[in-house]
C-alpha positions as protocol buffer text, in pm:
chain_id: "A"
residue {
  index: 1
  type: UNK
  ca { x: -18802 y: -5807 z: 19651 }
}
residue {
  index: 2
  type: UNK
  ca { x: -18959 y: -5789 z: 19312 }
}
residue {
  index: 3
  type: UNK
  ca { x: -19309 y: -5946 z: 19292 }
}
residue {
  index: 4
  type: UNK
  ca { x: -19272 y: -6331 z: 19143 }
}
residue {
  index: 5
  type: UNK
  ca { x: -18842 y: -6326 z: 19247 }
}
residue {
  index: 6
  type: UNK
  ca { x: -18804 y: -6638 z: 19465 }
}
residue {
  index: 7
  type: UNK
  ca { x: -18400 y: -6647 z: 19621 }
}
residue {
  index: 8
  type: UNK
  ca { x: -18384 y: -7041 z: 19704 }
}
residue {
  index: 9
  type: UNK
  ca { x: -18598 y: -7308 z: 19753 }
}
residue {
  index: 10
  type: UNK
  ca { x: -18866 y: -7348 z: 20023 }
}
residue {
  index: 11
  type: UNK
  ca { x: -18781 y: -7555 z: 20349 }
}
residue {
  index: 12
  type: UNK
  ca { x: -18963 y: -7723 z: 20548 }
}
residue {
  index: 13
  type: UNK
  ca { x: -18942 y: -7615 z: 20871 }
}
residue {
  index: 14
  type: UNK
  ca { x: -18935 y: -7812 z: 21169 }
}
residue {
  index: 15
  type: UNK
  ca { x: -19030 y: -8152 z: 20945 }
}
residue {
  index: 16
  type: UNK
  ca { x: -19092 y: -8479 z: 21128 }
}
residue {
  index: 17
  type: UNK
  ca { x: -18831 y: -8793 z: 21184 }
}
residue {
  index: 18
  type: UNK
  ca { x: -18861 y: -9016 z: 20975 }
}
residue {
  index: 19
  type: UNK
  ca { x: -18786 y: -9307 z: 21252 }
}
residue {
  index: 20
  type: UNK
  ca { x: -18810 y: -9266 z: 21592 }
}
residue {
  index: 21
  type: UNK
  ca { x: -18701 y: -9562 z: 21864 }
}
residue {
  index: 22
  type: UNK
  ca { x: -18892 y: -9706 z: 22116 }
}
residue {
  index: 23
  type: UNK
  ca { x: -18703 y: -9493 z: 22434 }
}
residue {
  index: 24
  type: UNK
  ca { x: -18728 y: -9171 z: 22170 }
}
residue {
  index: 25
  type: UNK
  ca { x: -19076 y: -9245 z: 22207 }
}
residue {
  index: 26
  type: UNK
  ca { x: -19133 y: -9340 z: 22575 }
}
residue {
  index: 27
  type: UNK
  ca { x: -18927 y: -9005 z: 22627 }
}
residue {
  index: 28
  type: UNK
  ca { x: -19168 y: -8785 z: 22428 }
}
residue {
  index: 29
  type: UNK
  ca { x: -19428 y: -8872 z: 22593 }
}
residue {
  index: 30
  type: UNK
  ca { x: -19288 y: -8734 z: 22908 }
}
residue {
  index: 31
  type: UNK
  ca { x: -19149 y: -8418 z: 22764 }
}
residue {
  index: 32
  type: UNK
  ca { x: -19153 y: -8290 z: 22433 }
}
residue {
  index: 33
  type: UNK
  ca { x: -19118 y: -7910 z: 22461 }
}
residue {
  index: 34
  type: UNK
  ca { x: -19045 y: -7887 z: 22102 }
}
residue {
  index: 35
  type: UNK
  ca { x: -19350 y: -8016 z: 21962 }
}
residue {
  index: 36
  type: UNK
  ca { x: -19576 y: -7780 z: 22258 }
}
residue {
  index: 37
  type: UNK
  ca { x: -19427 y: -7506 z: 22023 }
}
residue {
  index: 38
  type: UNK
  ca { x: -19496 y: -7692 z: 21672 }
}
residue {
  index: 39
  type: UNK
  ca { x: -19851 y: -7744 z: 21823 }
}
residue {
  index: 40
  type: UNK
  ca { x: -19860 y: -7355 z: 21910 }
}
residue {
  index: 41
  type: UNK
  ca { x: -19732 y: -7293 z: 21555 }
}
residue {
  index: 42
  type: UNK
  ca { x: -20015 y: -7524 z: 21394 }
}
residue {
  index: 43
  type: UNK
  ca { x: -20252 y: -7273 z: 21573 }
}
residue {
  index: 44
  type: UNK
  ca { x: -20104 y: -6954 z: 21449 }
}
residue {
  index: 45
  type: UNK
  ca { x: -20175 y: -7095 z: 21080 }
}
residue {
  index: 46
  type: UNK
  ca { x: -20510 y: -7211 z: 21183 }
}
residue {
  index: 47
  type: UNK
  ca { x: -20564 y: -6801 z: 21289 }
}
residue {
  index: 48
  type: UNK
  ca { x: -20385 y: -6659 z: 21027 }
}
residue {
  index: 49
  type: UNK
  ca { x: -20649 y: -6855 z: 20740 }
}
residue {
  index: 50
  type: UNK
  ca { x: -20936 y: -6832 z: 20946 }
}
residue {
  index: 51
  type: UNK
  ca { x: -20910 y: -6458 z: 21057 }
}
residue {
  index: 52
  type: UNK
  ca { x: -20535 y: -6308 z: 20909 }
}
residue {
  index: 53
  type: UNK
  ca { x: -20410 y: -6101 z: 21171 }
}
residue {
  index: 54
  type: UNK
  ca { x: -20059 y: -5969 z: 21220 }
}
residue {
  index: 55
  type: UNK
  ca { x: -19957 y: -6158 z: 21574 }
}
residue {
  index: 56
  type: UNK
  ca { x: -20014 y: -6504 z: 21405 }
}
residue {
  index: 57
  type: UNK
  ca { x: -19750 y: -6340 z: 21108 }
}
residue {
  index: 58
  type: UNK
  ca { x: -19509 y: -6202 z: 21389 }
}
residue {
  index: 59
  type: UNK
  ca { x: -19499 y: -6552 z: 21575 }
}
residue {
  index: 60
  type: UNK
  ca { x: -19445 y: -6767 z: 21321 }
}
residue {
  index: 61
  type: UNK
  ca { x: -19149 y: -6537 z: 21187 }
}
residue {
  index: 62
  type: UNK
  ca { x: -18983 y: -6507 z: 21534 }
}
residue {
  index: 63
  type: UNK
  ca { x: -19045 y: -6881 z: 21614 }
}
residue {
  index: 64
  type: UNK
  ca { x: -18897 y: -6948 z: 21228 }
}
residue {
  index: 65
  type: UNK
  ca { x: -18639 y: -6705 z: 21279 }
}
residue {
  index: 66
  type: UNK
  ca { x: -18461 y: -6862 z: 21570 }
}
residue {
  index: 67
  type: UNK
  ca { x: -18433 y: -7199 z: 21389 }
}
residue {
  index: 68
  type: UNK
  ca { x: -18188 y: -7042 z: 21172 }
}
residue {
  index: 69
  type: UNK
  ca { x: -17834 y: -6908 z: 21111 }
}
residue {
  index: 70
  type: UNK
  ca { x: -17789 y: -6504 z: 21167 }
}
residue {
  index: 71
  type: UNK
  ca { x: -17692 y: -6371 z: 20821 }
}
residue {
  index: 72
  type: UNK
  ca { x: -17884 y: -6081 z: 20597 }
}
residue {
  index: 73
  type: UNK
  ca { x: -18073 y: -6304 z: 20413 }
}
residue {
  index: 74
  type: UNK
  ca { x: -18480 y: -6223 z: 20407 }
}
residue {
  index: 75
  type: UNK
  ca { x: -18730 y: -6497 z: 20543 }
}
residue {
  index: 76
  type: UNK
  ca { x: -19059 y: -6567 z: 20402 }
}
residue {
  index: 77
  type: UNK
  ca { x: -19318 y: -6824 z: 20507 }
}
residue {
  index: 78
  type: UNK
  ca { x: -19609 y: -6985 z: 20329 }
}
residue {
  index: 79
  type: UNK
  ca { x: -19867 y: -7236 z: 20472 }
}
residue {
  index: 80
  type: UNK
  ca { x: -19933 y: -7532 z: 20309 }
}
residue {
  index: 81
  type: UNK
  ca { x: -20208 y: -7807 z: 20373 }
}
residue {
  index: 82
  type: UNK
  ca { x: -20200 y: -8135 z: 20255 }
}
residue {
  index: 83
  type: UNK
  ca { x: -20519 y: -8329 z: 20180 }
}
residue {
  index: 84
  type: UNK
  ca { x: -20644 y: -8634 z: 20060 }
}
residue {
  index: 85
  type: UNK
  ca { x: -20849 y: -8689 z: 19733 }
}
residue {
  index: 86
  type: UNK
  ca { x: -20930 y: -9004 z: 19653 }
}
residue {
  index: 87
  type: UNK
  ca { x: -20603 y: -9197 z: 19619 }
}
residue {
  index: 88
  type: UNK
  ca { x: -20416 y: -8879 z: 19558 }
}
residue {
  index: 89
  type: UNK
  ca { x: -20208 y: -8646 z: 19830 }
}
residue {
  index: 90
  type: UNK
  ca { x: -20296 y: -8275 z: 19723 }
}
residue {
  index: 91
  type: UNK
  ca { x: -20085 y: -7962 z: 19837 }
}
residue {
  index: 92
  type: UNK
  ca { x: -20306 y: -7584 z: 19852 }
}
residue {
  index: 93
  type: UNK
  ca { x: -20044 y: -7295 z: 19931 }
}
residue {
  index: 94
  type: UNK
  ca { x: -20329 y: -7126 z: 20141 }
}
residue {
  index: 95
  type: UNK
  ca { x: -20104 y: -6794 z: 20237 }
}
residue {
  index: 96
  type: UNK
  ca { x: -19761 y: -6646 z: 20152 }
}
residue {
  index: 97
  type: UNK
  ca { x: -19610 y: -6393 z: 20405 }
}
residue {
  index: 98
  type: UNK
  ca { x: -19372 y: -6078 z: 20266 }
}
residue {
  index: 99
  type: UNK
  ca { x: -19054 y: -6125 z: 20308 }
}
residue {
  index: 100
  type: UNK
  ca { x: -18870 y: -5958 z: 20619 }
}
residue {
  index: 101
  type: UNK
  ca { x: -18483 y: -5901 z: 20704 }
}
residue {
  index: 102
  type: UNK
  ca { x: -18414 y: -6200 z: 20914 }
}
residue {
  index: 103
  type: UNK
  ca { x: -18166 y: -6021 z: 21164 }
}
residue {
  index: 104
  type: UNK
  ca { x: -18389 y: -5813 z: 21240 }
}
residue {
  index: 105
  type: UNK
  ca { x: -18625 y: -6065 z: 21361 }
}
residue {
  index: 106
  type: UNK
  ca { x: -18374 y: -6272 z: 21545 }
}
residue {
  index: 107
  type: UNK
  ca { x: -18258 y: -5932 z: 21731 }
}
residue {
  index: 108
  type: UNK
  ca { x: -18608 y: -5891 z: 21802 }
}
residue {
  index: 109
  type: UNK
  ca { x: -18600 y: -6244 z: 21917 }
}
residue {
  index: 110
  type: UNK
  ca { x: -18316 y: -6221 z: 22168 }
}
């Protein structure tokens, strides 16, 4: 990939419902294995802008990487916090990864 060449928009991955009903809720209290992984995620990030290191990179790409369809495409991730200033909602791109062949992650994966 040439430096600056962007091949789609970003996604967001994993984002929240919008709505969720009352037995959604009660249920998720119980068990909610999905967001015990979007909480381990939140702590890779947390690693990976306090001290960069390359597990935090290699678990968020696996854990990414199995969300998606198999294909040749590349996958790239970039962490972004949102804060508030004032009245105002401000995004900060604190890191970028490289891009890497995603089937060769999700073989990794399986």
């Amino acid at each position: 990939m040439i430096e600056g060449e962007c091949f789609g928009d970003w996604q967001e991955d994993r984002p929240r419902p919008a709505h969720l009903g009352l037995g959604q809720i009660l249920r998720r209290m119980l068990w909610n294995p999905a967001w015990n992984e979007q909480l381990y995620l939140v702590s890779c990030a947390e690693r990976l802008i306090e001290a960069p290191g390359q597990h935090s990179v290699d678990e968020i790409n696996l854990r990414v990487a199995r969300q998606l369809p198999p294909g040749p495409q590349t996958l790239q991730f970039r962490l972004v916090f949102l804060s508030r200033e004032g009245m105002r909602m401000v995004k900060l791109v604190e890191y970028e990864s490289r891009p890497v062949s995603l089937s060769a992650l999700q073989e990794a994966a399986t």
